PDB file of C-alpha atoms in Angstrom:
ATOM      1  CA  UNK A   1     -18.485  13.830   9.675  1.00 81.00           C
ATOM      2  CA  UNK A   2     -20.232  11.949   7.055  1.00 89.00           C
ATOM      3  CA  UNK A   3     -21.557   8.638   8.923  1.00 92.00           C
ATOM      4  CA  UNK A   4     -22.611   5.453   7.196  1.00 93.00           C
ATOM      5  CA  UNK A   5     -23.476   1.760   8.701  1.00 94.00           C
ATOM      6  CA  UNK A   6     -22.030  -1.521   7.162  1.00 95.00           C
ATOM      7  CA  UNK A   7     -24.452  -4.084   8.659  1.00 95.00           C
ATOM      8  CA  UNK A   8     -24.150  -7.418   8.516  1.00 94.00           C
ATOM      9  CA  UNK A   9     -26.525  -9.571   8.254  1.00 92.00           C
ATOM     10  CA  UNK A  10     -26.137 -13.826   8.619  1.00 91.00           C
ATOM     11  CA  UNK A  11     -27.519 -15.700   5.680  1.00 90.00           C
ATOM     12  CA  UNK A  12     -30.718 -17.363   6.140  1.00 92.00           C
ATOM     13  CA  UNK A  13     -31.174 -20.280   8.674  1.00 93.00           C
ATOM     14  CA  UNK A  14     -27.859 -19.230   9.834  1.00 92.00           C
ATOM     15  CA  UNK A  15     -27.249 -17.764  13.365  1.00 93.00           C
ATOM     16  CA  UNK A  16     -23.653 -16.619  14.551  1.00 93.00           C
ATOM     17  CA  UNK A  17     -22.278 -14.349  16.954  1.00 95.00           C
ATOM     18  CA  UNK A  18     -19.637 -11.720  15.978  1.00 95.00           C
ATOM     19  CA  UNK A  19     -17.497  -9.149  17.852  1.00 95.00           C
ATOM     20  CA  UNK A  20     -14.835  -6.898  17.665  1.00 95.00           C
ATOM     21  CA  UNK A  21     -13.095  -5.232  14.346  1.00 95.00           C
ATOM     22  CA  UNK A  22     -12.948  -6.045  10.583  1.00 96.00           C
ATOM     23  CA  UNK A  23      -9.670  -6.285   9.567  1.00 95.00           C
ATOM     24  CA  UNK A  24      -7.393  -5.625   5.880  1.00 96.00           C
ATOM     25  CA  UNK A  25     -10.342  -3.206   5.288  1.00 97.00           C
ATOM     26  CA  UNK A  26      -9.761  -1.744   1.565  1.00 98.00           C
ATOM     27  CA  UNK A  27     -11.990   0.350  -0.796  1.00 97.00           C
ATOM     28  CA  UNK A  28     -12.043  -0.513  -4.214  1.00 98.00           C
ATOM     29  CA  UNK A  29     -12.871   1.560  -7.649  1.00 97.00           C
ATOM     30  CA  UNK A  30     -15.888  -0.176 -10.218  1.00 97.00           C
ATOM     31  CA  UNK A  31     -12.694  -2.268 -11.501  1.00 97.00           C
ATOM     32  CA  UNK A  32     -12.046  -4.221  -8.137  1.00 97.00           C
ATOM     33  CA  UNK A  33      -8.646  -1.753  -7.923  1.00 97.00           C
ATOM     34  CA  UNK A  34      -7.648  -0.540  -4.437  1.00 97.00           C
ATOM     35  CA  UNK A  35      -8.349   3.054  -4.265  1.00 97.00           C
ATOM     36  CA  UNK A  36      -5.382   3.694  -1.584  1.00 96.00           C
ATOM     37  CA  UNK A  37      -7.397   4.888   1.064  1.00 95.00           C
ATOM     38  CA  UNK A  38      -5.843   3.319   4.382  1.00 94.00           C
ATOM     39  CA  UNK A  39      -8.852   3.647   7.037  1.00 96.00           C
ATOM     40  CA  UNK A  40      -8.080   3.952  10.861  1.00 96.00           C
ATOM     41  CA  UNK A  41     -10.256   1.148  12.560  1.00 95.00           C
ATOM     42  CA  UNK A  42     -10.655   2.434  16.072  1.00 91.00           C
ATOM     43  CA  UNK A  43     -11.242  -0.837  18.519  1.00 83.00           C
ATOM     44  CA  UNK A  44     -14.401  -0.136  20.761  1.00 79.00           C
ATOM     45  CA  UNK A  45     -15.013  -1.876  24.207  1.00 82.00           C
ATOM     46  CA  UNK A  46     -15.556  -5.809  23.079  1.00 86.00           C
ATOM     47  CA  UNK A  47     -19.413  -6.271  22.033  1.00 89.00           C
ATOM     48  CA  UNK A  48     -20.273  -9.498  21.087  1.00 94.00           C
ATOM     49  CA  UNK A  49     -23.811  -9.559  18.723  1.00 96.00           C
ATOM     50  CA  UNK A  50     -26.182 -11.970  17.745  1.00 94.00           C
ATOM     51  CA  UNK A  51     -26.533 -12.053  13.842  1.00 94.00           C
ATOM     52  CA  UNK A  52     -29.552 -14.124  12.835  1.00 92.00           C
ATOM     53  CA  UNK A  53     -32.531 -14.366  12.030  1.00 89.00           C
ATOM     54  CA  UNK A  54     -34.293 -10.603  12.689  1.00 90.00           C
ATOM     55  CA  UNK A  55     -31.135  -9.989  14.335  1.00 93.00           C
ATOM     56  CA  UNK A  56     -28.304  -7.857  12.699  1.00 95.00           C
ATOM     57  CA  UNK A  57     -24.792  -7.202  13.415  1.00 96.00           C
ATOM     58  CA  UNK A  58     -23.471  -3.466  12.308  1.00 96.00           C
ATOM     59  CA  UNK A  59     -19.982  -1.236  11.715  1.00 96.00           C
ATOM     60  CA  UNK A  60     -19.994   2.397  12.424  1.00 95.00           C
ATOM     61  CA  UNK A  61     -18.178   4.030   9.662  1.00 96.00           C
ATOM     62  CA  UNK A  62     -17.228   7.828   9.503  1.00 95.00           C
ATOM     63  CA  UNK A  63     -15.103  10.058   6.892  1.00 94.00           C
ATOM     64  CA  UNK A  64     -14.775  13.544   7.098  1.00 91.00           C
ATOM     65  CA  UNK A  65     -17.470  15.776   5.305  1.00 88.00           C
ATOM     66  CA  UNK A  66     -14.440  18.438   4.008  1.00 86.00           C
ATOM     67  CA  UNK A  67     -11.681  18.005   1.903  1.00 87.00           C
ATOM     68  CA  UNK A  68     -11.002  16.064  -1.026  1.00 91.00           C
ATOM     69  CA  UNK A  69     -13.355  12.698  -2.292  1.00 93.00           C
ATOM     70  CA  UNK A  70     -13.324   9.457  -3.447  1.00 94.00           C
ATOM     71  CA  UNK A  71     -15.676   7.330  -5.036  1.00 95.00           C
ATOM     72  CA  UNK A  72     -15.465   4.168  -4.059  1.00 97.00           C
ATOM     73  CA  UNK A  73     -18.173   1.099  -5.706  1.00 98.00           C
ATOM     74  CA  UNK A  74     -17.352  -1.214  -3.034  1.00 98.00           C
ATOM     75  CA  UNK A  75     -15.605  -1.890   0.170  1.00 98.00           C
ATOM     76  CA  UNK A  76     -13.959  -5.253   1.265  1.00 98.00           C
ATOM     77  CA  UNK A  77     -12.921  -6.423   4.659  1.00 97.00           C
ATOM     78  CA  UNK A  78     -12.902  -9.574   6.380  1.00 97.00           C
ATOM     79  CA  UNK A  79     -14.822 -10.583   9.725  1.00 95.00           C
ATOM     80  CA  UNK A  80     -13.478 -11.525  13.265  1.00 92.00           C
ATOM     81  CA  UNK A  81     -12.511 -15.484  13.056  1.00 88.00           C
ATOM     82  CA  UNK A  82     -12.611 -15.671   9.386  1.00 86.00           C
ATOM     83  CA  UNK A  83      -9.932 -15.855   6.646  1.00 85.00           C
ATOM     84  CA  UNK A  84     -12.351 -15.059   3.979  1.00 92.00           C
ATOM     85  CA  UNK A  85     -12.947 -11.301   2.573  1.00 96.00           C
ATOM     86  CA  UNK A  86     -16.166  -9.900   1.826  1.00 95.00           C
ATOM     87  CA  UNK A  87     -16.794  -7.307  -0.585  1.00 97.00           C
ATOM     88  CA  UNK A  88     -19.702  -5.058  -0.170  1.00 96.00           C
ATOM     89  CA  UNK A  89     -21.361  -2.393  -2.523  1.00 96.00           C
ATOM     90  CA  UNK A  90     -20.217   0.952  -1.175  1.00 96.00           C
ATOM     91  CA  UNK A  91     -23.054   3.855  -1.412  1.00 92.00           C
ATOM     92  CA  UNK A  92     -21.665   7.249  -1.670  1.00 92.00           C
ATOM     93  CA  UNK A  93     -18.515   9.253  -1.856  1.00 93.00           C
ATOM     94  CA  UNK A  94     -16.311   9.658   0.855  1.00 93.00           C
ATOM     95  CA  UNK A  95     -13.080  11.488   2.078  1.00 92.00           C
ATOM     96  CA  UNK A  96      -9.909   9.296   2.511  1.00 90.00           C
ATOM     97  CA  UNK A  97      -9.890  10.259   5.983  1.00 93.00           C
ATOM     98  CA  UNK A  98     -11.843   7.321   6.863  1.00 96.00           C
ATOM     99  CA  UNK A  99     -12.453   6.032  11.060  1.00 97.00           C
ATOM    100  CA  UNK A 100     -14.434   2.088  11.398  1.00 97.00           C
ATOM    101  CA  UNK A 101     -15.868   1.133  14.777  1.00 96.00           C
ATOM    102  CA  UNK A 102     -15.610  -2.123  16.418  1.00 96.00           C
ATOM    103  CA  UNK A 103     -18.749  -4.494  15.549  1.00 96.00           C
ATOM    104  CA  UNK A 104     -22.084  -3.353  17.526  1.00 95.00           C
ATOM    105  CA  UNK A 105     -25.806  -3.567  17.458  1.00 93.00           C
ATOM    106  CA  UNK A 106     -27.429  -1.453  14.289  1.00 90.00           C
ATOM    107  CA  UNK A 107     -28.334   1.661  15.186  1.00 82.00           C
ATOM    108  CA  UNK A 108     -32.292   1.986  13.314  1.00 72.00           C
TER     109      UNK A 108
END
């Protein structure tokens, strides 16, 4: 499996707790155009983390190393509690066979 962290990270002089699962996650092409690729979030005992200062919140995200790939420029999802999406850069290719984790401390 190829593994890759989302973290999040609260903006500055902002502290906030956040736990369990990003929801209407969607991957989107350099055009902002949903690439189709439907991932499987996979809810994880209920963590809540600290986000905050040196403190970071993170998302476990794996896709399968085989098979066919997309390329993806960003990924957007919204938070726990919150109406608003977020859009993230996305790093690297991936296979639309796509698993997220529930929200948990970074792993360094």
């Amino acid at each position: 499996m190829d593994e890759h962290q989302i973290r999040l990270v609260a903006a500055d002089g902002v502290s906030c707790v956040l736990g369990g699962s990003l929801s209407d996650v969607r991957f989107l092409d350099a055009d902002g155009q949903d690439l189709g690729i439907d991932p499987e979030i996979q809810p994880g005992d209920h963590v809540e983390v600290q986000a905050g200062g040196h403190r970071e919140a993170a998302v476990h995200v794996a896709s399968q190393i085989h098979g066919p790939r997309e390329n993806p420029a960003s990924v957007r999802f919204t938070l726990p509690g919150s109406g608003d999406p977020v859009t993230v850069a996305w790093p690297s290719n991936l296979s639309p066979v796509v698993r997220f984790g529930s929200i948990t401390a970074p792993v360094n």
